[in-house]
Every structure is written in structure tokens, then in C-alpha cells.
PDB file of C-alpha atoms in Angstrom:
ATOM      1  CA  UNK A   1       0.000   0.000   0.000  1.00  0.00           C
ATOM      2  CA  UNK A   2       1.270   3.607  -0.630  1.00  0.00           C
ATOM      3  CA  UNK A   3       0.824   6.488   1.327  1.00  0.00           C
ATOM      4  CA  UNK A   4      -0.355   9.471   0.008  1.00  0.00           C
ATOM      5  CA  UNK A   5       1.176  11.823   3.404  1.00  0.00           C
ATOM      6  CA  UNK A   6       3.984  13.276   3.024  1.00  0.00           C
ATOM      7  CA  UNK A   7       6.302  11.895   6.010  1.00  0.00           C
ATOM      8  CA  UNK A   8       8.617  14.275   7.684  1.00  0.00           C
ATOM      9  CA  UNK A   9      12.163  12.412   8.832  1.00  0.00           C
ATOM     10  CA  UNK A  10      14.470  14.936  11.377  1.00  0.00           C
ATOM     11  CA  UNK A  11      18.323  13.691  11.357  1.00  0.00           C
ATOM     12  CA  UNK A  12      20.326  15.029  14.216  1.00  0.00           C
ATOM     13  CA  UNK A  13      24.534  15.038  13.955  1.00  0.00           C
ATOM     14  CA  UNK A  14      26.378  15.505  16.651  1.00  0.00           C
ATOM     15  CA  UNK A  15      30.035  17.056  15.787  1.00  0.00           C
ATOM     16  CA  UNK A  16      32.371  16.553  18.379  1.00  0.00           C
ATOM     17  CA  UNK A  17      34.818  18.537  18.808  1.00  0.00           C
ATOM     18  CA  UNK A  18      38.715  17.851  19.203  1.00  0.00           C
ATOM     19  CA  UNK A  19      39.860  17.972  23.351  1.00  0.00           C
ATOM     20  CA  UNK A  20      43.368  18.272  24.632  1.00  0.00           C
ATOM     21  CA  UNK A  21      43.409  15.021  26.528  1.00  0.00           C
ATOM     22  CA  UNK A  22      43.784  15.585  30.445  1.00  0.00           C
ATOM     23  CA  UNK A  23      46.317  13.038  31.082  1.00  0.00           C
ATOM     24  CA  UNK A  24      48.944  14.826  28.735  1.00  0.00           C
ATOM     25  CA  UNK A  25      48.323  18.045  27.869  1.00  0.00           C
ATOM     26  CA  UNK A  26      51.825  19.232  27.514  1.00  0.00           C
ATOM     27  CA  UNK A  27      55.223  18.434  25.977  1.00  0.00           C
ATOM     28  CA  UNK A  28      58.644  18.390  27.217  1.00  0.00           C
ATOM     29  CA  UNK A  29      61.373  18.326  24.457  1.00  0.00           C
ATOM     30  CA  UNK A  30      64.764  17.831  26.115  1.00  0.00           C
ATOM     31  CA  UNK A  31      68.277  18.303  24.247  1.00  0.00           C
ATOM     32  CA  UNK A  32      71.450  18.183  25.731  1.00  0.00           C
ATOM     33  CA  UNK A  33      74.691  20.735  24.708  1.00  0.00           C
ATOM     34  CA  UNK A  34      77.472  17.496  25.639  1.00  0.00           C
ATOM     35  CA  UNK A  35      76.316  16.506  22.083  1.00  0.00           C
ATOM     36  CA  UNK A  36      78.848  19.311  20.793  1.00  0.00           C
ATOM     37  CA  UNK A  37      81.746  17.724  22.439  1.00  0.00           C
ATOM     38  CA  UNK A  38      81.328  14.169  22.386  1.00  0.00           C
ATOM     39  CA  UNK A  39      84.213  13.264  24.756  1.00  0.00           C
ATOM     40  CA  UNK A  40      82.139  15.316  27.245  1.00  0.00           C
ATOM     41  CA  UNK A  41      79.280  12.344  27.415  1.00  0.00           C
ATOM     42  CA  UNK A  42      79.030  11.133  31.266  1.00  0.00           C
ATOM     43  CA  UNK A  43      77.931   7.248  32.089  1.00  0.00           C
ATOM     44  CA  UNK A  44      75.573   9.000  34.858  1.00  0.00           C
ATOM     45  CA  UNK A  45      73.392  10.492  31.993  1.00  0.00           C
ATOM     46  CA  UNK A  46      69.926   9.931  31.478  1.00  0.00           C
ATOM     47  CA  UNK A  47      68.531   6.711  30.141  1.00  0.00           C
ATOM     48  CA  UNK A  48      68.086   6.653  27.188  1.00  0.00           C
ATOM     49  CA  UNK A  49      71.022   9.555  26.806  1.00  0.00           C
ATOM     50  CA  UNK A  50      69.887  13.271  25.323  1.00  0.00           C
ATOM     51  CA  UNK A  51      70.885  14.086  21.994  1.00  0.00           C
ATOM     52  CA  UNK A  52      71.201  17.667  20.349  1.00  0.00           C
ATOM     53  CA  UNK A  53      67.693  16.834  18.399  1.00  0.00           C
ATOM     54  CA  UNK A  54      63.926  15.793  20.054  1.00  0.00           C
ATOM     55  CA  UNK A  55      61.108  14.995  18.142  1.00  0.00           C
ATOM     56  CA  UNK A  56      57.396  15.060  19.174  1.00  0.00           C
ATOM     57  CA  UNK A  57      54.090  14.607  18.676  1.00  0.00           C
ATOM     58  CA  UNK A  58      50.947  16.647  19.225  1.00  0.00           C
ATOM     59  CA  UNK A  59      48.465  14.615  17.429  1.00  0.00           C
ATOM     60  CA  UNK A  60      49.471  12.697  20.937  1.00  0.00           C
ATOM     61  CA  UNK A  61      47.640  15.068  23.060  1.00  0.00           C
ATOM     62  CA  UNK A  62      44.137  15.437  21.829  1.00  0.00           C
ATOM     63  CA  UNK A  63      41.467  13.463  21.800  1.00  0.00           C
ATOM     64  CA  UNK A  64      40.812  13.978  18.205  1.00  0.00           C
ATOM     65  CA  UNK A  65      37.160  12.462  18.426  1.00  0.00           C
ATOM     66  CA  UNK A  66      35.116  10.807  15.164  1.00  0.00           C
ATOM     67  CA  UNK A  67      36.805  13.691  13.045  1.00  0.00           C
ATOM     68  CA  UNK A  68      40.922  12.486  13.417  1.00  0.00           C
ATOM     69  CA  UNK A  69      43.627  14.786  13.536  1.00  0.00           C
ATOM     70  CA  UNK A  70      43.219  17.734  10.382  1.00  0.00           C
ATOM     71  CA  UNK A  71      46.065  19.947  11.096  1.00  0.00           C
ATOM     72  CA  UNK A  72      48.193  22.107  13.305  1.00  0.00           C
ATOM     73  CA  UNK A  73      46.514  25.442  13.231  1.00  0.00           C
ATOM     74  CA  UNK A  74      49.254  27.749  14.815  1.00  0.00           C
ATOM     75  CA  UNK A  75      51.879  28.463  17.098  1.00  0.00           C
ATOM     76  CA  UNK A  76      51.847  31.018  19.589  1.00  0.00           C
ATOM     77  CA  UNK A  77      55.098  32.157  21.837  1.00  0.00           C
ATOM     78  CA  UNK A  78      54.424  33.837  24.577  1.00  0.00           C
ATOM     79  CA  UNK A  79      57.472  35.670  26.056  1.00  0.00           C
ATOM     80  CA  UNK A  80      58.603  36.399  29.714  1.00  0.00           C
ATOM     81  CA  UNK A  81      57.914  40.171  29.117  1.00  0.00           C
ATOM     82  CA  UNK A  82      56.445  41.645  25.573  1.00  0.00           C
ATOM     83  CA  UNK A  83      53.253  40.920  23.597  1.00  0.00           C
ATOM     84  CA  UNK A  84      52.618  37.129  22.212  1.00  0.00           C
ATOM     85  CA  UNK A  85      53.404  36.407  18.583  1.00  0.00           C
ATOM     86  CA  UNK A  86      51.029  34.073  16.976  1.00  0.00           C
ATOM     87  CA  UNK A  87      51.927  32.240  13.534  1.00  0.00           C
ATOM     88  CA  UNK A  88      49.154  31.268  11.380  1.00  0.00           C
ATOM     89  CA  UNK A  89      50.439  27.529  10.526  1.00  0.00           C
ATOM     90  CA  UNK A  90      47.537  26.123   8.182  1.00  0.00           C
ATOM     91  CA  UNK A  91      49.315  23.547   5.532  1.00  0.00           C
ATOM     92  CA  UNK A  92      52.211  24.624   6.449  1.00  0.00           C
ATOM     93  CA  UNK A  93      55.533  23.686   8.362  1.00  0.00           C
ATOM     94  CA  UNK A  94      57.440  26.713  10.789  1.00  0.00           C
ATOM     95  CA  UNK A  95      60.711  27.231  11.625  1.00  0.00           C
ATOM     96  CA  UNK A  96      61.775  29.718  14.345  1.00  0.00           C
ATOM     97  CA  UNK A  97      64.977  30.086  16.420  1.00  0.00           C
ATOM     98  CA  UNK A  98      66.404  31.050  19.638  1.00  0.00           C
ATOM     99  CA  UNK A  99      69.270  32.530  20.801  1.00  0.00           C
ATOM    100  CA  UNK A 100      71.796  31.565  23.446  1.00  0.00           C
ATOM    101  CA  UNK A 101      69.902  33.273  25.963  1.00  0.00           C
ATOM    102  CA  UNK A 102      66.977  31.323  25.295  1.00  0.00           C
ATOM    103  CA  UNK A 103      65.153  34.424  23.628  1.00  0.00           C
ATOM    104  CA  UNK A 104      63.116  34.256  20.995  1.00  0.00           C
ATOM    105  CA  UNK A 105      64.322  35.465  17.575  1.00  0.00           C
ATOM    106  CA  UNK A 106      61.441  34.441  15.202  1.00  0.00           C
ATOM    107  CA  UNK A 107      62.109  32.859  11.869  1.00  0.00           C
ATOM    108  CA  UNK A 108      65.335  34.935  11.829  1.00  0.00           C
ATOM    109  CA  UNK A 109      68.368  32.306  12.203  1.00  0.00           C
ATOM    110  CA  UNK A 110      71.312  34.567  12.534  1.00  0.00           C
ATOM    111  CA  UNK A 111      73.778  33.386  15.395  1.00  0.00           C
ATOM    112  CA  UNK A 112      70.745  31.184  16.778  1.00  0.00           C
ATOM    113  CA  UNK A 113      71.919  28.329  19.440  1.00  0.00           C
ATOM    114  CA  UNK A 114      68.763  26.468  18.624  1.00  0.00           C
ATOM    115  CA  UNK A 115      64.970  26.073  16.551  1.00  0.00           C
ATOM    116  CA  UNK A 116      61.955  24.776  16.998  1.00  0.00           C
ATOM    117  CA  UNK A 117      60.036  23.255  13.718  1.00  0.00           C
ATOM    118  CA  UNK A 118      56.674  22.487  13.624  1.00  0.00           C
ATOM    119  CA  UNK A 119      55.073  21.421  10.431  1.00  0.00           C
ATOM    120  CA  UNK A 120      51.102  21.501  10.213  1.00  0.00           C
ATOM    121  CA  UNK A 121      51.220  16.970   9.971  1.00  0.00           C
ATOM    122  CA  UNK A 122      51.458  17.424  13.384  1.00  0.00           C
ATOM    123  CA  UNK A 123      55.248  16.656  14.384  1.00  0.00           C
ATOM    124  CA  UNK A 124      57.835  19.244  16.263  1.00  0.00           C
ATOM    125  CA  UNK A 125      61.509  19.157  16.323  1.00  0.00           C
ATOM    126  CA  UNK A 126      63.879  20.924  18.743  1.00  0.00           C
ATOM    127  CA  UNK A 127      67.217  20.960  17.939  1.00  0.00           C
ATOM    128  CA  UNK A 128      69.972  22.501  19.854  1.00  0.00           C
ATOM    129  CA  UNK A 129      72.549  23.975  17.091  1.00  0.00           C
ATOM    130  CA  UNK A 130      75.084  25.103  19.360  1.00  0.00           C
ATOM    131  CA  UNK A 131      75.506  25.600  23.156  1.00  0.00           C
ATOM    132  CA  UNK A 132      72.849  27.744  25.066  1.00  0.00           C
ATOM    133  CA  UNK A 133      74.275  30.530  28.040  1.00  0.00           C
ATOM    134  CA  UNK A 134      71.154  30.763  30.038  1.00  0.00           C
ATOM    135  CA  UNK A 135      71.735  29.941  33.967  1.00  0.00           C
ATOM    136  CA  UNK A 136      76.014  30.383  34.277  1.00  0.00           C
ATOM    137  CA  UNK A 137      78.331  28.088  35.827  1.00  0.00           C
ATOM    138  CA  UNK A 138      77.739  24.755  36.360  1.00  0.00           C
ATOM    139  CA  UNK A 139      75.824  21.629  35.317  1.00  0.00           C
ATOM    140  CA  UNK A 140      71.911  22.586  35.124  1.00  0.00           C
ATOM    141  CA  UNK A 141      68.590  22.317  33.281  1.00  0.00           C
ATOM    142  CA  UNK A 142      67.436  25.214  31.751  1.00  0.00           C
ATOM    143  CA  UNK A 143      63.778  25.628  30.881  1.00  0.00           C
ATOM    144  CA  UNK A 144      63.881  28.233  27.240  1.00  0.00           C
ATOM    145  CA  UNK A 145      62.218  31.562  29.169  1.00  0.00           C
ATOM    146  CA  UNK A 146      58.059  31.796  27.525  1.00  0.00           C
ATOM    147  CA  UNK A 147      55.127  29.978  27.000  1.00  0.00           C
ATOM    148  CA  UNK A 148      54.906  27.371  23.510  1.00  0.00           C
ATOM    149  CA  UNK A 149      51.128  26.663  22.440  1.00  0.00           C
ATOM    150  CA  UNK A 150      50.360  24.798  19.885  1.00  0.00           C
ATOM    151  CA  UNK A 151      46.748  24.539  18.170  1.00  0.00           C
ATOM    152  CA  UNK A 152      45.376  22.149  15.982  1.00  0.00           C
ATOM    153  CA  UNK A 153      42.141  21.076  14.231  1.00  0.00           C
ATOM    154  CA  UNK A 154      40.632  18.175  13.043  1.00  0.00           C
ATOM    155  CA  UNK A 155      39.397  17.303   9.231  1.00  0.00           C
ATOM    156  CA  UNK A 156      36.263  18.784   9.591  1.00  0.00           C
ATOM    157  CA  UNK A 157      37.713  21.969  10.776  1.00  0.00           C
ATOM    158  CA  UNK A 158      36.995  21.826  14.450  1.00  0.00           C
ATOM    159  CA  UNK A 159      39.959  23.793  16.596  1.00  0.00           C
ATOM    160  CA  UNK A 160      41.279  22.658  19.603  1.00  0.00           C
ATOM    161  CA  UNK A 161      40.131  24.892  22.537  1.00  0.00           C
ATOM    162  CA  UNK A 162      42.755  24.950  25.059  1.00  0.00           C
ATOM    163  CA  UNK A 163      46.378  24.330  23.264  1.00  0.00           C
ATOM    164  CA  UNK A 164      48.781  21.905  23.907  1.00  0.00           C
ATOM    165  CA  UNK A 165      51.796  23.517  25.988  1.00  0.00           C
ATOM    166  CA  UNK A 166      55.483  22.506  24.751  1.00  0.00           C
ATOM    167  CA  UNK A 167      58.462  22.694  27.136  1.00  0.00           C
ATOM    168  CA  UNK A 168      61.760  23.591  26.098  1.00  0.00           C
ATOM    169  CA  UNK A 169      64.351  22.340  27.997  1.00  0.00           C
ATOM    170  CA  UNK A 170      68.274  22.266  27.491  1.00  0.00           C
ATOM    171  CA  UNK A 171      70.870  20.326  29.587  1.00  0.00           C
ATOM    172  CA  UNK A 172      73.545  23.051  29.560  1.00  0.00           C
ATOM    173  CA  UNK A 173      76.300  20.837  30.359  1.00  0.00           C
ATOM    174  CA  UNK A 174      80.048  21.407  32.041  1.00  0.00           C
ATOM    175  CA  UNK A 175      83.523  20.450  29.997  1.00  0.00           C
TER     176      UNK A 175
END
């Protein structure tokens, strides 16, 4: 039998949205200066041993829901003192240095003593290109002064609300 009524059918979709997951919602990338001067390298070293290079992942620190992982957004550094810079990242990869200090320089490389990539698949790489003169004398760990946030969307466009944080740190080794 047909019907002549028109029947009226309601379909509800419910986008979720990408959330930085709770149980890591920050990075640490760790390098280690030694890596200049091999001969340098103590036995009492972390396990497994720094290198001059980290890689990581932010795609590891959302919940990227039904959607997946799209791309990273953009980068904002914060500094101790002065106004945030934010760099619009969308299908693209960043590069942007630091000087010995641990100041930000921007993409400008000149006598930088390290970088931080981040390309938009998701990946960041810090890489310490020569040693860092941040706390003085001595063996320490030195945190790179300023905030790192990273943001990120997923395929339908959906932007991650509160950013993943990245660390900076640098063993600043002693000859």
C-alpha cells in the first residue's frame, strides 16, 4: 500500500569537537649541549642519553574524536615580558629560532643556538645547534624563558580549545 502523506524524517549530527586530553596536555622536548663535544658524554646520563635533536608529537595530546587529527593550526610564543606572537600555521611547516639566551628570535636564524620546527602533519623538532648561556656556571637544566602553544584542528575543521603547551628544555652541560 502507498501512502499518500507526506512523512517528515528529522536527522540530528552531533560534531564533536577535538579535546586536549587531560592526562597529557603538555610536551617536554629535552636536548642536551654534551652533544657538541662528544668526549664530554658522562655514564651517569639519562637513560636513554639526550641528543642535540627531540622529536614530538601533538596529534598525541588530543582526543581527536570521530573527526581524526586535520592539522596544526598555529603556534603562539608567549614571552617572559612583551606581547605574544602568533603564527598562522595552516598547511604549512614553521621554523623559528632562539638565541643563546633562550630568547626568541622568530624565523630569523642569525647566530641562533637552537629552533623549533613544527610542520602543520602534526610533528615538532627541537634541535639545539650550538651551546645555550642561560643559567652560568655549572651543570643545570634550563627551561627556554616563555610559554609554547600549539593549536590544531581536526578534518572537519573543528579547533582545539585549550592548546597543547610545549616545554623547552636544554641540559647546559660542564667540559
Amino acid at each position: 500500500d502507498e501512502i499518500d502523506t507526506p512523512v517528515t524524517v528529522t536527522l540530528r549530527v552531533v560534531d564533536d569537537v577535538p579535546v586536549l586530553d587531560a592526562q597529557k596536555p603538555s610536551d617536554t622536548l629535552t636536548v642536551e649541549d654534551e652533544e657538541f663535544t662528544p668526549a664530554t658524554d658522562e655514564t651517569t646520563d639519562a637513560t636513554p642519553d639526550y641528543t642535540k635533536s627531540m622529536v614530538g608529537d601533538f596529534r598525541d595530546n588530543v582526543d581527536w574524536g570521530a573527526d581524526d587529527f586535520g592539522q596544526v593550526t598555529r603556534v603562539v610564543f608567549t614571552p617572559e615580558e612583551g606581547a605574544p606572537v602568533e603564527l598562522d600555521m595552516r598547511g604549512s611547516s614553521l621554523t623559528v629560532y632562539f638565541a643563546q639566551d633562550g630568547s626568541y628570535q622568530g624565523t630569523d636564524a642569525t647566530a641562533a643556538a637552537a629552533s623549533l620546527e613544527v610542520t602543520s602533519g602534526g610533528t615538532y623538532t627541537f634541535t639545539l645547534l650550538k651551546n645555550m648561556l642561560i643559567s652560568g656556571d655549572g651543570e643545570q637544566m634550563d627551561t627556554l624563558p616563555g610559554t609554547v602553544s600549539v593549536y590544531g584542528e581536526d578534518k572537519d575543521g573543528d579547533e582545539i580549545d585549550t592548546p597543547v603547551t610545549v616545554t623547552l628544555r636544554v641540559v647546559d652541560d660542564v667540559p
